CSV table of C-alpha atoms in Angstrom, one decimal:
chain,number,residue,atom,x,y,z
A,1,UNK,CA,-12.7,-17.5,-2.3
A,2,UNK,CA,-15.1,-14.4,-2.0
A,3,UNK,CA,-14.4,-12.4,-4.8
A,4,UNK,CA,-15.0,-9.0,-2.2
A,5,UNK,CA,-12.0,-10.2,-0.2
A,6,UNK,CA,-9.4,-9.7,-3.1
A,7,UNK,CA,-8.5,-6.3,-2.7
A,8,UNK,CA,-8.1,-2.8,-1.8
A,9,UNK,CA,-5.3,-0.5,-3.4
A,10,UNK,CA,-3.4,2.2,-3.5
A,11,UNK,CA,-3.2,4.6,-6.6
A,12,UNK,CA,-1.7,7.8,-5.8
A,13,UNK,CA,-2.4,11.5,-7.4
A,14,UNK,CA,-0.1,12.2,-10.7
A,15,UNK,CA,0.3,15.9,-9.6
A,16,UNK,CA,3.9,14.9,-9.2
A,17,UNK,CA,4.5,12.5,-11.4
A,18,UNK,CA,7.2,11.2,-13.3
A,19,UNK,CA,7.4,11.1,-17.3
A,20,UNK,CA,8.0,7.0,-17.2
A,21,UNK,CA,5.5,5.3,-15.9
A,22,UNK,CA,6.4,1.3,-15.1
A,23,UNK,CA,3.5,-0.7,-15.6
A,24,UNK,CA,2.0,-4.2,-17.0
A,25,UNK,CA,0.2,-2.8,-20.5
A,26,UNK,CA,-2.5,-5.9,-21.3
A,27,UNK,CA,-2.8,-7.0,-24.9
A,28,UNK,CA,-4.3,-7.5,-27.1
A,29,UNK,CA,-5.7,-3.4,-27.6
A,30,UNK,CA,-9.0,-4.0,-29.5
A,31,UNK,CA,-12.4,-2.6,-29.5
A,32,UNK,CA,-13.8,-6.2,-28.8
A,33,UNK,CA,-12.2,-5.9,-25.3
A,34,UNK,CA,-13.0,-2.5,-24.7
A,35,UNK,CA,-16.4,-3.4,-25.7
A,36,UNK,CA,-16.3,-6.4,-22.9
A,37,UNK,CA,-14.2,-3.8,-20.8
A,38,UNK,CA,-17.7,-1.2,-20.9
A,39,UNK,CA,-20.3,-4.2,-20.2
A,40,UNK,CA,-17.9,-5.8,-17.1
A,41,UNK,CA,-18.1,-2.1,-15.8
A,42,UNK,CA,-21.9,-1.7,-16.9
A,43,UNK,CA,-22.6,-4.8,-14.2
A,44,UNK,CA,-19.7,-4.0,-11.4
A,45,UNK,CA,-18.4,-1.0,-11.4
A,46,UNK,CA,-19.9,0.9,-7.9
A,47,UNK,CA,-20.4,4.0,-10.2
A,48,UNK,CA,-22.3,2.5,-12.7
A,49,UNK,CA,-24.8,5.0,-12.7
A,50,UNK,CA,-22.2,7.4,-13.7
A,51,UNK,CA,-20.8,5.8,-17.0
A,52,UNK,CA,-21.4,7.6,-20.0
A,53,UNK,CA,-24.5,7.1,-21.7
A,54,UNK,CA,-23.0,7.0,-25.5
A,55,UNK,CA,-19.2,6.1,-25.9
A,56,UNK,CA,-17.5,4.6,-29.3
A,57,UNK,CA,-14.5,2.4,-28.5
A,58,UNK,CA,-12.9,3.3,-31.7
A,59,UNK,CA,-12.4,6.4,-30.8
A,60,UNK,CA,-9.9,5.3,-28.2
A,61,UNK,CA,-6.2,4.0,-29.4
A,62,UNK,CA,-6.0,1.7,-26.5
A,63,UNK,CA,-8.0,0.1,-23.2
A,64,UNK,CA,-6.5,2.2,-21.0
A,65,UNK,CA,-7.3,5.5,-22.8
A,66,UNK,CA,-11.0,4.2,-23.1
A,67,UNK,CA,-11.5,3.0,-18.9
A,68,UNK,CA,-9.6,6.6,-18.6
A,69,UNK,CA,-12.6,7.9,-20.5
A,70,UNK,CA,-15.4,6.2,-18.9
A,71,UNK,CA,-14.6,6.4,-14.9
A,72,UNK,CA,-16.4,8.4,-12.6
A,73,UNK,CA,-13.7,11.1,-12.5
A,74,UNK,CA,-14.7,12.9,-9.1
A,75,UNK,CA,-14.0,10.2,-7.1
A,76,UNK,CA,-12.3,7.1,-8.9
A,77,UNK,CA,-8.6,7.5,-8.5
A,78,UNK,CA,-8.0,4.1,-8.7
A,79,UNK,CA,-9.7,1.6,-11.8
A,80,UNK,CA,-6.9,0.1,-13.5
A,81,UNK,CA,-5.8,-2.6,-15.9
A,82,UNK,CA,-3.4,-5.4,-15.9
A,83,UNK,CA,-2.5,-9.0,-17.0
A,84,UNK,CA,-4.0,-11.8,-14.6
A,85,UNK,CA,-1.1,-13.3,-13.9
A,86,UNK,CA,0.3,-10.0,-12.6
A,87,UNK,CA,-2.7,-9.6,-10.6
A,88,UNK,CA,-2.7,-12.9,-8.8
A,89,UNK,CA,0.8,-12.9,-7.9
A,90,UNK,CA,0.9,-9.4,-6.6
A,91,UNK,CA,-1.6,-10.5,-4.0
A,92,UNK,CA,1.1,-13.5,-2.7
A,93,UNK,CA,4.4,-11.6,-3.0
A,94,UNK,CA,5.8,-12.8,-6.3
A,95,UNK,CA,7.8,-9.7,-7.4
A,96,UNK,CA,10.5,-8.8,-10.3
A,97,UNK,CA,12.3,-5.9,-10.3
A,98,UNK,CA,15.3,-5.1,-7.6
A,99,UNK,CA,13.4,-5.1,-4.8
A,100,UNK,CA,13.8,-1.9,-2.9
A,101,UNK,CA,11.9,1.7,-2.3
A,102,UNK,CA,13.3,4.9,-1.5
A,103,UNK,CA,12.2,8.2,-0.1
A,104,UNK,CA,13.4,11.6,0.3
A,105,UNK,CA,14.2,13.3,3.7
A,106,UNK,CA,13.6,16.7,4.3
A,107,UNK,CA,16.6,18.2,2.8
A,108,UNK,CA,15.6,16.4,-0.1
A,109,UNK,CA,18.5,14.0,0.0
A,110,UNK,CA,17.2,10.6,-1.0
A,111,UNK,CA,16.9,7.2,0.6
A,112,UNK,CA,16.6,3.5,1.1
A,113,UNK,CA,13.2,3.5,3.1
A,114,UNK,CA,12.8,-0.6,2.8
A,115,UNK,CA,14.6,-3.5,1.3
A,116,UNK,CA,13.5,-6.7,0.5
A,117,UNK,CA,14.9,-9.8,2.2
A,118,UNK,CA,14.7,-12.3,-0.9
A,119,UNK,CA,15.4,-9.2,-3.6
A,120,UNK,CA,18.2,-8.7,-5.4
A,121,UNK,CA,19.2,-6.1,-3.1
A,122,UNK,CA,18.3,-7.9,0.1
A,123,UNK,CA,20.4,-10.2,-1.4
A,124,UNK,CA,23.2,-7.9,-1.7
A,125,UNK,CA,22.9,-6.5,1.9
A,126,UNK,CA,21.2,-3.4,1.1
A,127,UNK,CA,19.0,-1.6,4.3
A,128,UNK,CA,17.0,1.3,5.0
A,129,UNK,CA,19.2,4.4,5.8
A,130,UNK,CA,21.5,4.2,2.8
A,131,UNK,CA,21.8,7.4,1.1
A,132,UNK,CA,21.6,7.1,-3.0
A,133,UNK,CA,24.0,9.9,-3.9
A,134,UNK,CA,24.3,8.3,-7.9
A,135,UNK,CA,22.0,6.1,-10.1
A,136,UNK,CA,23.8,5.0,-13.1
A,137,UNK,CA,26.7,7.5,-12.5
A,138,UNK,CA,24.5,10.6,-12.2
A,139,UNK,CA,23.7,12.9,-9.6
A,140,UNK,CA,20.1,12.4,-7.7
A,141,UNK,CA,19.7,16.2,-9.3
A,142,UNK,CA,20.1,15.3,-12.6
A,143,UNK,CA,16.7,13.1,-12.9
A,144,UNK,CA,15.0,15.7,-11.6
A,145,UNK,CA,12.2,17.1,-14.0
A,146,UNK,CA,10.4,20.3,-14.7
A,147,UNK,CA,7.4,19.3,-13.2
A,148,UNK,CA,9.5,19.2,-9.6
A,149,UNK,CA,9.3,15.3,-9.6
A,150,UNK,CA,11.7,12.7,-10.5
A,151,UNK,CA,12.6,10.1,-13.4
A,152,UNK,CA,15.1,7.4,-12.3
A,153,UNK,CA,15.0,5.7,-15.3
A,154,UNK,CA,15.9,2.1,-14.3
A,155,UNK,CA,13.5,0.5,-16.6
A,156,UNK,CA,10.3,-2.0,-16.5
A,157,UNK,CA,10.6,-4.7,-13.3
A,158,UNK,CA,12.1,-7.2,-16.7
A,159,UNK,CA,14.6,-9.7,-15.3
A,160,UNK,CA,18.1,-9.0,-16.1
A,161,UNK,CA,17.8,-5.2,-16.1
A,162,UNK,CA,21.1,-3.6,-14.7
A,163,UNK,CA,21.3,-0.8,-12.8
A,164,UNK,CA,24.3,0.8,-10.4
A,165,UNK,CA,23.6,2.8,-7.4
A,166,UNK,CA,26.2,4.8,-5.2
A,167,UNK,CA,25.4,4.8,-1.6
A,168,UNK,CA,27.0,7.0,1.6
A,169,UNK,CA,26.7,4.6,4.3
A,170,UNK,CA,25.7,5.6,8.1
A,171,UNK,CA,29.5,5.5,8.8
A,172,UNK,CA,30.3,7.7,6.0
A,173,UNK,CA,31.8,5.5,3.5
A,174,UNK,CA,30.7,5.4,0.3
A,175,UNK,CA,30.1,1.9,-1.8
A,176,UNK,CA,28.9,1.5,-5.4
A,177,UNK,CA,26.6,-1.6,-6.0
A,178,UNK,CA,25.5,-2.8,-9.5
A,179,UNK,CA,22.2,-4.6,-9.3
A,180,UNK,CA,20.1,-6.7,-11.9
A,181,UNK,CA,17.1,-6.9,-11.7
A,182,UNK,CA,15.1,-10.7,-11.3
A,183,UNK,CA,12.4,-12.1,-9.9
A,184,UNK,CA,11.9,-12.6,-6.1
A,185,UNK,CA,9.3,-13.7,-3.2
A,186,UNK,CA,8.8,-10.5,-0.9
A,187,UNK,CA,8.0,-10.4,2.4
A,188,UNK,CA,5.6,-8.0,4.0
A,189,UNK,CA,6.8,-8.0,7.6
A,190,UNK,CA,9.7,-5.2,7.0
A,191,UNK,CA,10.5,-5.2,10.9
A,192,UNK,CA,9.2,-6.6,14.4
A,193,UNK,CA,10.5,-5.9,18.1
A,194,UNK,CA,9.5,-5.5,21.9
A,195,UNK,CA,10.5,-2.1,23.4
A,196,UNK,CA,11.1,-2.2,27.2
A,197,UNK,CA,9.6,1.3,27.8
A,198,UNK,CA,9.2,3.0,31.1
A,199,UNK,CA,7.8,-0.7,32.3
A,200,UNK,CA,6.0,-1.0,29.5
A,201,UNK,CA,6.8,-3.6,26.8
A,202,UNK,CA,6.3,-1.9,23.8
A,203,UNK,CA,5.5,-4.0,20.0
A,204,UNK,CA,7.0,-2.4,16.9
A,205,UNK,CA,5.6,-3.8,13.9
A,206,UNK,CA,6.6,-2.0,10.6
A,207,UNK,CA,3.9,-3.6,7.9
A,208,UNK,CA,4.4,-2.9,4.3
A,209,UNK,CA,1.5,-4.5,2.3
A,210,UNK,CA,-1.3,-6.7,2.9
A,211,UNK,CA,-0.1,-9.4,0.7
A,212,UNK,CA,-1.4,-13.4,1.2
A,213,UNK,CA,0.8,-16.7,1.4
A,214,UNK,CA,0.3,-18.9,-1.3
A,215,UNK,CA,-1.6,-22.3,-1.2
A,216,UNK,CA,-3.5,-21.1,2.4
A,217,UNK,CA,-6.9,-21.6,2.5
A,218,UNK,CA,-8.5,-19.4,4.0
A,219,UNK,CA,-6.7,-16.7,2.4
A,220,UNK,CA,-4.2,-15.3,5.1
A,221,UNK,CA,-1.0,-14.1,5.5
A,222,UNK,CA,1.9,-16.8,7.8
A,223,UNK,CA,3.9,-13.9,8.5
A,224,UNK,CA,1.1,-12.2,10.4
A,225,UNK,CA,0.2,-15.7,12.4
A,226,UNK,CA,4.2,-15.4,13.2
A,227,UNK,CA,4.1,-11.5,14.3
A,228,UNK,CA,1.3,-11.9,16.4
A,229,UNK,CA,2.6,-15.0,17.8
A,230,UNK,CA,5.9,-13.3,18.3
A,231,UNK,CA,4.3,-10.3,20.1
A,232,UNK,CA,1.8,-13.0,22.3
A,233,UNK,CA,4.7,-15.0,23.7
A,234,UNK,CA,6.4,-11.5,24.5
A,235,UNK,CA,3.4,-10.3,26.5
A,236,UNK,CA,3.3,-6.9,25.1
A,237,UNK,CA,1.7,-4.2,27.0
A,238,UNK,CA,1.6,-1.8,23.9
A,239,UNK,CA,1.7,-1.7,19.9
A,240,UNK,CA,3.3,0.1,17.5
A,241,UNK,CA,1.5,-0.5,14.0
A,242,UNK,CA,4.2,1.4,10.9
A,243,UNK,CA,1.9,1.5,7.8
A,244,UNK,CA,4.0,4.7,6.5
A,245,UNK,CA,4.5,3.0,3.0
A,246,UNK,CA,1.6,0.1,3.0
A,247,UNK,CA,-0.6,0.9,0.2
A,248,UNK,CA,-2.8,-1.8,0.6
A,249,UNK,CA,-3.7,-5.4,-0.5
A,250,UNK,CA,-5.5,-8.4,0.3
A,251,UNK,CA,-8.8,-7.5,2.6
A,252,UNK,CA,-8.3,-11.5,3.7
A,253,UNK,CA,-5.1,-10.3,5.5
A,254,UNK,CA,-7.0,-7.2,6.8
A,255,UNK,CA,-8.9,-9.2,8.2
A,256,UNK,CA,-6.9,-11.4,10.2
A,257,UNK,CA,-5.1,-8.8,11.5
A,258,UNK,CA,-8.2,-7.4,12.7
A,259,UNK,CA,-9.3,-10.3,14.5
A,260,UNK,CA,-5.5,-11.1,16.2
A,261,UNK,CA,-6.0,-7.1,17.7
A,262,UNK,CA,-9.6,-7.0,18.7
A,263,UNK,CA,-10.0,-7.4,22.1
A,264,UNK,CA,-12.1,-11.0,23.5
A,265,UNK,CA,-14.9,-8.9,24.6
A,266,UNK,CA,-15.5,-7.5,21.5
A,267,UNK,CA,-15.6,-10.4,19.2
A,268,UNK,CA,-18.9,-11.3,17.3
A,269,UNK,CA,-18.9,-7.7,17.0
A,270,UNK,CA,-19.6,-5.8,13.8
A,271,UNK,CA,-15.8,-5.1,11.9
A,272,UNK,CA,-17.2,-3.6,8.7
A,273,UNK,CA,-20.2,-3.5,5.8
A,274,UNK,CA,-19.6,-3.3,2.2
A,275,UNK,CA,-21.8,-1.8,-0.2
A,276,UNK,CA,-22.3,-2.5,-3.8
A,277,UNK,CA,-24.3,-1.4,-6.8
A,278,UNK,CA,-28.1,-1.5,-7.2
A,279,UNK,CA,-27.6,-4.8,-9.3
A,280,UNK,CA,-25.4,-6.0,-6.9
A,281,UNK,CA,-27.1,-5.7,-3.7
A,282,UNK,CA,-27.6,-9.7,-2.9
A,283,UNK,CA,-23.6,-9.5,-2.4
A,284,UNK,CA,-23.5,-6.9,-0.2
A,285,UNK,CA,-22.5,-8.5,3.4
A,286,UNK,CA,-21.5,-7.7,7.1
A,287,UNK,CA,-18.2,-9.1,8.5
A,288,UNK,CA,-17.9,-9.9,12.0
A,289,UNK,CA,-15.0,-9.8,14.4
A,290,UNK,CA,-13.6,-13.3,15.5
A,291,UNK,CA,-11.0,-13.3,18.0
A,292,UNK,CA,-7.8,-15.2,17.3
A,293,UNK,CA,-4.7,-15.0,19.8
A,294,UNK,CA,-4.4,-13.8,23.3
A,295,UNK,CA,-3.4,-10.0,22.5
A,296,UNK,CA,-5.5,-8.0,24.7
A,297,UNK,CA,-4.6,-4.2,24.2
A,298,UNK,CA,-6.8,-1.4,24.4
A,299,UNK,CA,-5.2,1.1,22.6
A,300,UNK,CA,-2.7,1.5,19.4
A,301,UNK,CA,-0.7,3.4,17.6
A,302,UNK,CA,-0.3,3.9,14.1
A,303,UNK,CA,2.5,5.3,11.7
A,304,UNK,CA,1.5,6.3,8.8
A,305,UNK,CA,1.7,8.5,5.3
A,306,UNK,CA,-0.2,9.4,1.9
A,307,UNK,CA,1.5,6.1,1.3
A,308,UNK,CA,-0.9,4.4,4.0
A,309,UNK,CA,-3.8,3.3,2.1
A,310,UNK,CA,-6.6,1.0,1.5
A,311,UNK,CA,-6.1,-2.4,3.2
A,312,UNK,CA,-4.2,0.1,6.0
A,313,UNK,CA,-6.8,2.5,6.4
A,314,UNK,CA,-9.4,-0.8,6.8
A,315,UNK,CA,-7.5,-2.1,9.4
A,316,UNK,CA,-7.6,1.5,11.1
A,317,UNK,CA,-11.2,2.3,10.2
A,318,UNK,CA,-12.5,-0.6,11.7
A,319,UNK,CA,-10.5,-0.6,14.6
A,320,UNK,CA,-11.4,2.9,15.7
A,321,UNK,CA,-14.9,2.3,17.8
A,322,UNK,CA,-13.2,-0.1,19.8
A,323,UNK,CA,-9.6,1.3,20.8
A,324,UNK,CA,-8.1,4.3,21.1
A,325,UNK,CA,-6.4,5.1,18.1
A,326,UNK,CA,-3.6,7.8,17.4
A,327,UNK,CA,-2.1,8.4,14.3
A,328,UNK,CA,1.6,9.8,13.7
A,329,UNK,CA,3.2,10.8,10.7
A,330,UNK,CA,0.8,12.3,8.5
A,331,UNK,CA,-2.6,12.0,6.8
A,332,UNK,CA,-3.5,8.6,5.2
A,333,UNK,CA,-4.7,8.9,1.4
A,334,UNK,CA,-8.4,8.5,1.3
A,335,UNK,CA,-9.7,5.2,-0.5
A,336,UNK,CA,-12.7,4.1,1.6
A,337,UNK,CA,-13.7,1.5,-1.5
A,338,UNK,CA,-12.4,-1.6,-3.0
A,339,UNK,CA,-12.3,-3.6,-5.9
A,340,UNK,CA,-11.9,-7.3,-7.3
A,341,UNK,CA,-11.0,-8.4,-10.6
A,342,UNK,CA,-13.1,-9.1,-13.2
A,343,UNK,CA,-12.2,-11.3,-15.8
A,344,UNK,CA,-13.8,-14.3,-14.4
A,345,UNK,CA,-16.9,-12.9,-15.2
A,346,UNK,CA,-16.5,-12.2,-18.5
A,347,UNK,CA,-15.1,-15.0,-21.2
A,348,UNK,CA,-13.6,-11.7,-23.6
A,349,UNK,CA,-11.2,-10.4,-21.1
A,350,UNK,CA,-10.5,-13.9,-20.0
A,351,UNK,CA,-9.2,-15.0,-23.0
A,352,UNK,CA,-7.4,-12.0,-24.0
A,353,UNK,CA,-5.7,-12.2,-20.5
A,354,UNK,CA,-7.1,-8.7,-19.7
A,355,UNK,CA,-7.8,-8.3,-15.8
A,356,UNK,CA,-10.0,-5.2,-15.2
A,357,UNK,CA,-9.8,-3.8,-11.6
A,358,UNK,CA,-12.4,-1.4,-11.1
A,359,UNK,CA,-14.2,0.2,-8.1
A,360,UNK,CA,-17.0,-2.0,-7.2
A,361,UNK,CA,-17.4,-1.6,-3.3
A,362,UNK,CA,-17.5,1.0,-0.8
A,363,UNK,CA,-17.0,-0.1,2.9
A,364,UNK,CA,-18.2,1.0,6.4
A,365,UNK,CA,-17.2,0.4,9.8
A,366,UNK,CA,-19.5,0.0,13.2
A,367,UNK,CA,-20.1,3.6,13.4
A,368,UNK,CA,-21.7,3.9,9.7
A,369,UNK,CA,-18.0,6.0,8.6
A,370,UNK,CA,-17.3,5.2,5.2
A,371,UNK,CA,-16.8,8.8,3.6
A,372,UNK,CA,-12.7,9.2,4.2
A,373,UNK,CA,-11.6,10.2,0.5
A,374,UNK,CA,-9.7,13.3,1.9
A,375,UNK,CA,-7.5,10.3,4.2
A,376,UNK,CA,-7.6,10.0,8.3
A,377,UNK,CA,-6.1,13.1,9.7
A,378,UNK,CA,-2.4,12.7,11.5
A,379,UNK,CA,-3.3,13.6,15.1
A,380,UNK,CA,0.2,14.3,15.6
A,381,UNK,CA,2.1,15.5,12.2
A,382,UNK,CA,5.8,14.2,12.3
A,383,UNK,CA,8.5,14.4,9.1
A,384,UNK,CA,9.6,11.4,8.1
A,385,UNK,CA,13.3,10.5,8.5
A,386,UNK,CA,14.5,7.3,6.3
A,387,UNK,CA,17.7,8.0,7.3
A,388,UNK,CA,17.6,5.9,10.3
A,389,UNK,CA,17.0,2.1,10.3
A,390,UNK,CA,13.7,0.5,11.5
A,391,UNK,CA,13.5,0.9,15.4
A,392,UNK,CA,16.4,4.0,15.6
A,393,UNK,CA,15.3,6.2,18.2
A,394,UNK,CA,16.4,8.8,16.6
A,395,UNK,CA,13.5,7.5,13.6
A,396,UNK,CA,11.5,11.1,14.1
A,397,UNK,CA,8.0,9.2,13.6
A,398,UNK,CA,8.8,6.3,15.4
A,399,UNK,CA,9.9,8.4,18.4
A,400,UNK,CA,6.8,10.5,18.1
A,401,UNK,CA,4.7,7.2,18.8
A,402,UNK,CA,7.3,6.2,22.1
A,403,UNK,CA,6.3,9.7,23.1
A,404,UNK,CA,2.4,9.2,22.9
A,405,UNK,CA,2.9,6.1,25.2
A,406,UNK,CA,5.0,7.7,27.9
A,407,UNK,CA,3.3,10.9,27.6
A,408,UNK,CA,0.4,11.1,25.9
A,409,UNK,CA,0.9,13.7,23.7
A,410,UNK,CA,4.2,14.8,21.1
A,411,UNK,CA,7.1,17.6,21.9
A,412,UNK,CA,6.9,20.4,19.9
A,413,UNK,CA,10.3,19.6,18.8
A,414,UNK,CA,9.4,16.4,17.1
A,415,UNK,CA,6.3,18.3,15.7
A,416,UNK,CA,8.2,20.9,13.9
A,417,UNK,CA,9.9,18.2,12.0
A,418,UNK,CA,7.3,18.0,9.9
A,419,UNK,CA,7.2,18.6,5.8
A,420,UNK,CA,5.5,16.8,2.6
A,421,UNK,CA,7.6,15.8,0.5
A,422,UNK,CA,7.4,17.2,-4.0
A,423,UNK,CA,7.9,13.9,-4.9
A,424,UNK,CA,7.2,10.4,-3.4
A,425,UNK,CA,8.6,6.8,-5.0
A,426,UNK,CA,4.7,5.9,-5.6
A,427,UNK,CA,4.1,8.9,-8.1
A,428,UNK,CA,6.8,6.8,-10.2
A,429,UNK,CA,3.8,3.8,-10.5
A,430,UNK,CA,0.2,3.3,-11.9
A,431,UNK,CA,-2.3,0.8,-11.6
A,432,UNK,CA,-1.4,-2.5,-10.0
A,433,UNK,CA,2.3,-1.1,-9.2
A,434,UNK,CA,1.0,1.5,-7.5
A,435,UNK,CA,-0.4,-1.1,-5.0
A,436,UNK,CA,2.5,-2.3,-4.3
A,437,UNK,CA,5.6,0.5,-4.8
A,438,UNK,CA,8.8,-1.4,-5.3
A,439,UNK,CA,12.0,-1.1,-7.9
């Protein structure tokens, strides 16, 4: 497999961050692998130019401190280190933990925004639209910090980890669940369904990471064949693309979604260029659109957040010179570059089970745009509303983007929904969690 095709991922800004951070720590912590961890960079990393000149590893107490020390600060939010086994089965599904994320609405009440089918929770019938009111018999309020964000406290994604959550239901009952925590496959179609719209019939598609199926080769996702065969033997007229808390993933499955949405006449067509170091440059390569399916549309619409990132602003970036494309929610994050791991190259942090994810690639689409680290601007800003279940009407950003297909344009009603939230689940992750958010 092409090593450029592993990955490109979400790490969010700490300005509201959490004081627990839940994250795979590699071992063994030794200046031998931050000496292999400065060479790897040295030869990879897309900054390279920018490392510093003189650095001891012994002045660093771990390998994390040290690739904190070394990045190219200005623009690399996102370097990171795991364990490869983490790594690898992020990228196909393989999860621990209980298997859910949650969000707060404007009023700052919080709630399920997705659940797992396979999780824990999924298990337990858990869905979008529940309202935590305890975790652990406490009041929401009480993990609050001074810092404005939040501290759950429900521990690493370990196995057997036990947690309780109280829930007010949509009817207004209330339930109290106790949940342990184990290890699951997850699925990254949340939600599909046709729309009959004004004569128009309208895909949903809510998409919540860019994540492989094991043992395919190519690399590509079966739940995306299914969707788009789903939304082919419907005959759609219209789609509906909810990235509001994809943060990325596999560029394979970016990929092949691109090629089921591009239309027939635009295939051979340029989808994207990547760009690596000056040492690099013999790897640096143009992918080309190839049409798969029968979907023919000409325009889309996309939901998304500061959660959509990466792999979902790809998908939107190398979309945009051939459809037109309007975005509801609000802004994406900004990560116009990508990465793939390392450790293959380099026997040290092979053998020490050390996988180094930096920055080694930089992408651009037809049109030469590549410089997006401020995120795609919403062109129509709409609060989010996790309230409601997947496909609710009454879903604010979802019935923003019914509104730009009847009308063209969004009510100012809808509009003045809109706020950013303090706090967001992802601020609660780094590195490779941070890719893909889930408790």
């Amino acid at each position: 497999m092409n090593k450029s095709k592993w990955i490109f991922g979400l790490i969010i800004s700490l300005i509201w961050s959490c004081d627990s951070k839940d994250e795979i720590i590699p071992v063994p912590q030794s200046d031998e692998v931050r000496g292999a961890i400065f060479e790897s960079m040295e030869e990879w990393y897309y900054w390279n130019n920018e490392l510093p000149t003189s650095i001891k590893a012994t002045d660093y107490s771990s390998n994390e401190q040290f690739l904190n020390a070394i990045i190219y600060k200005p623009l690399d939010r996102f370097s990171y280190l795991t364990t490869q086994d983490a790594f690898n089965n992020a990228f196909i599904g393989k999860n621990a933990g209980h298997g859910f994320g949650f969000a707060f609405d404007a009023t700052e009440r919080l709630y399920l925004t997705f659940v797992y089918d396979e999780s824990p929770a999924g298990k337990d019938g858990w869905q979008r639209g529940w309202e935590i009111i305890e975790i652990n018999g406490k009041a929401i309020a009480a993990y609050k910090n001074a810092s404005g964000g939040y501290d759950f406290q429900l521990g690493t994604s370990d196995p057997g980890i036990t947690n309780s959550f109280t829930f007010k239901l949509p009817d207004g009952t209330t339930t109290t669940r106790t949940n342990i925590k184990a290890e699951y496959q997850s699925n990254s179609v949340l939600h599909k369904e046709v729309i009959d719209l004004a004569g128009m019939k309208v895909g949903y598609w809510v998409y919540q990471s860019f994540k492989a199926t094991a043992g395919q080769s190519p690399t590509k996702s079966v739940e995306v064949d299914e969707s788009m065969k789903f939304f082919e033997d419907a005959g759609i007229d219209e789609l509906i693309i909810d990235l509001r808390y994809n943060g990325g993933g596999s560029v394979a499955v970016a990929e092949q979604i691109n090629n089921y949405l591009i239309q027939s006449s635009n295939t051979g067509k340029l989808m994207y260029t990547n760009k690596l170091n000056s040492l690099k440059t013999n790897l640096q390569k143009s992918v080309n659109f190839k049409k798969g399916g029968n979907l023919n549309l000409d325009k889309l619409i996309f939901i998304t957040s500061r959660g959509s990132a990466s792999a979902s602003e790809l998908v939107i970036n190398c979309l945009d010179p051939y459809f037109d494309i309007t975005l509801v929610g609000d802004n994406t994050y900004g990560k116009p570059v990508g990465s793939f791991p390392l450790s293959s190259y380099n026997e040290i942090l092979k053998q020490n089970n050390v996988e180094l994810v930096p920055i080694t690639f930089a992408t651009a689409n037809s049109e030469g745009k590549a410089e997006y680290f401020d995120g795609f601007p919403a062109d129509f800003a709409v609060g989010d509303s996790p309230q409601f279940n997947w496909g609710d009407p009454n879903d604010l950003r979802f019935a923003a983007a019914l509104h730009v297909l009847q009308n063209g344009s969004v009510e100012g009603r809808l509009l003045n929904t809109f706020y950013r939230p303090k706090w967001e689940m992802i601020d609660q992750f780094i590195g490779l969690k941070q890719e893909f958010p889930a408790y």
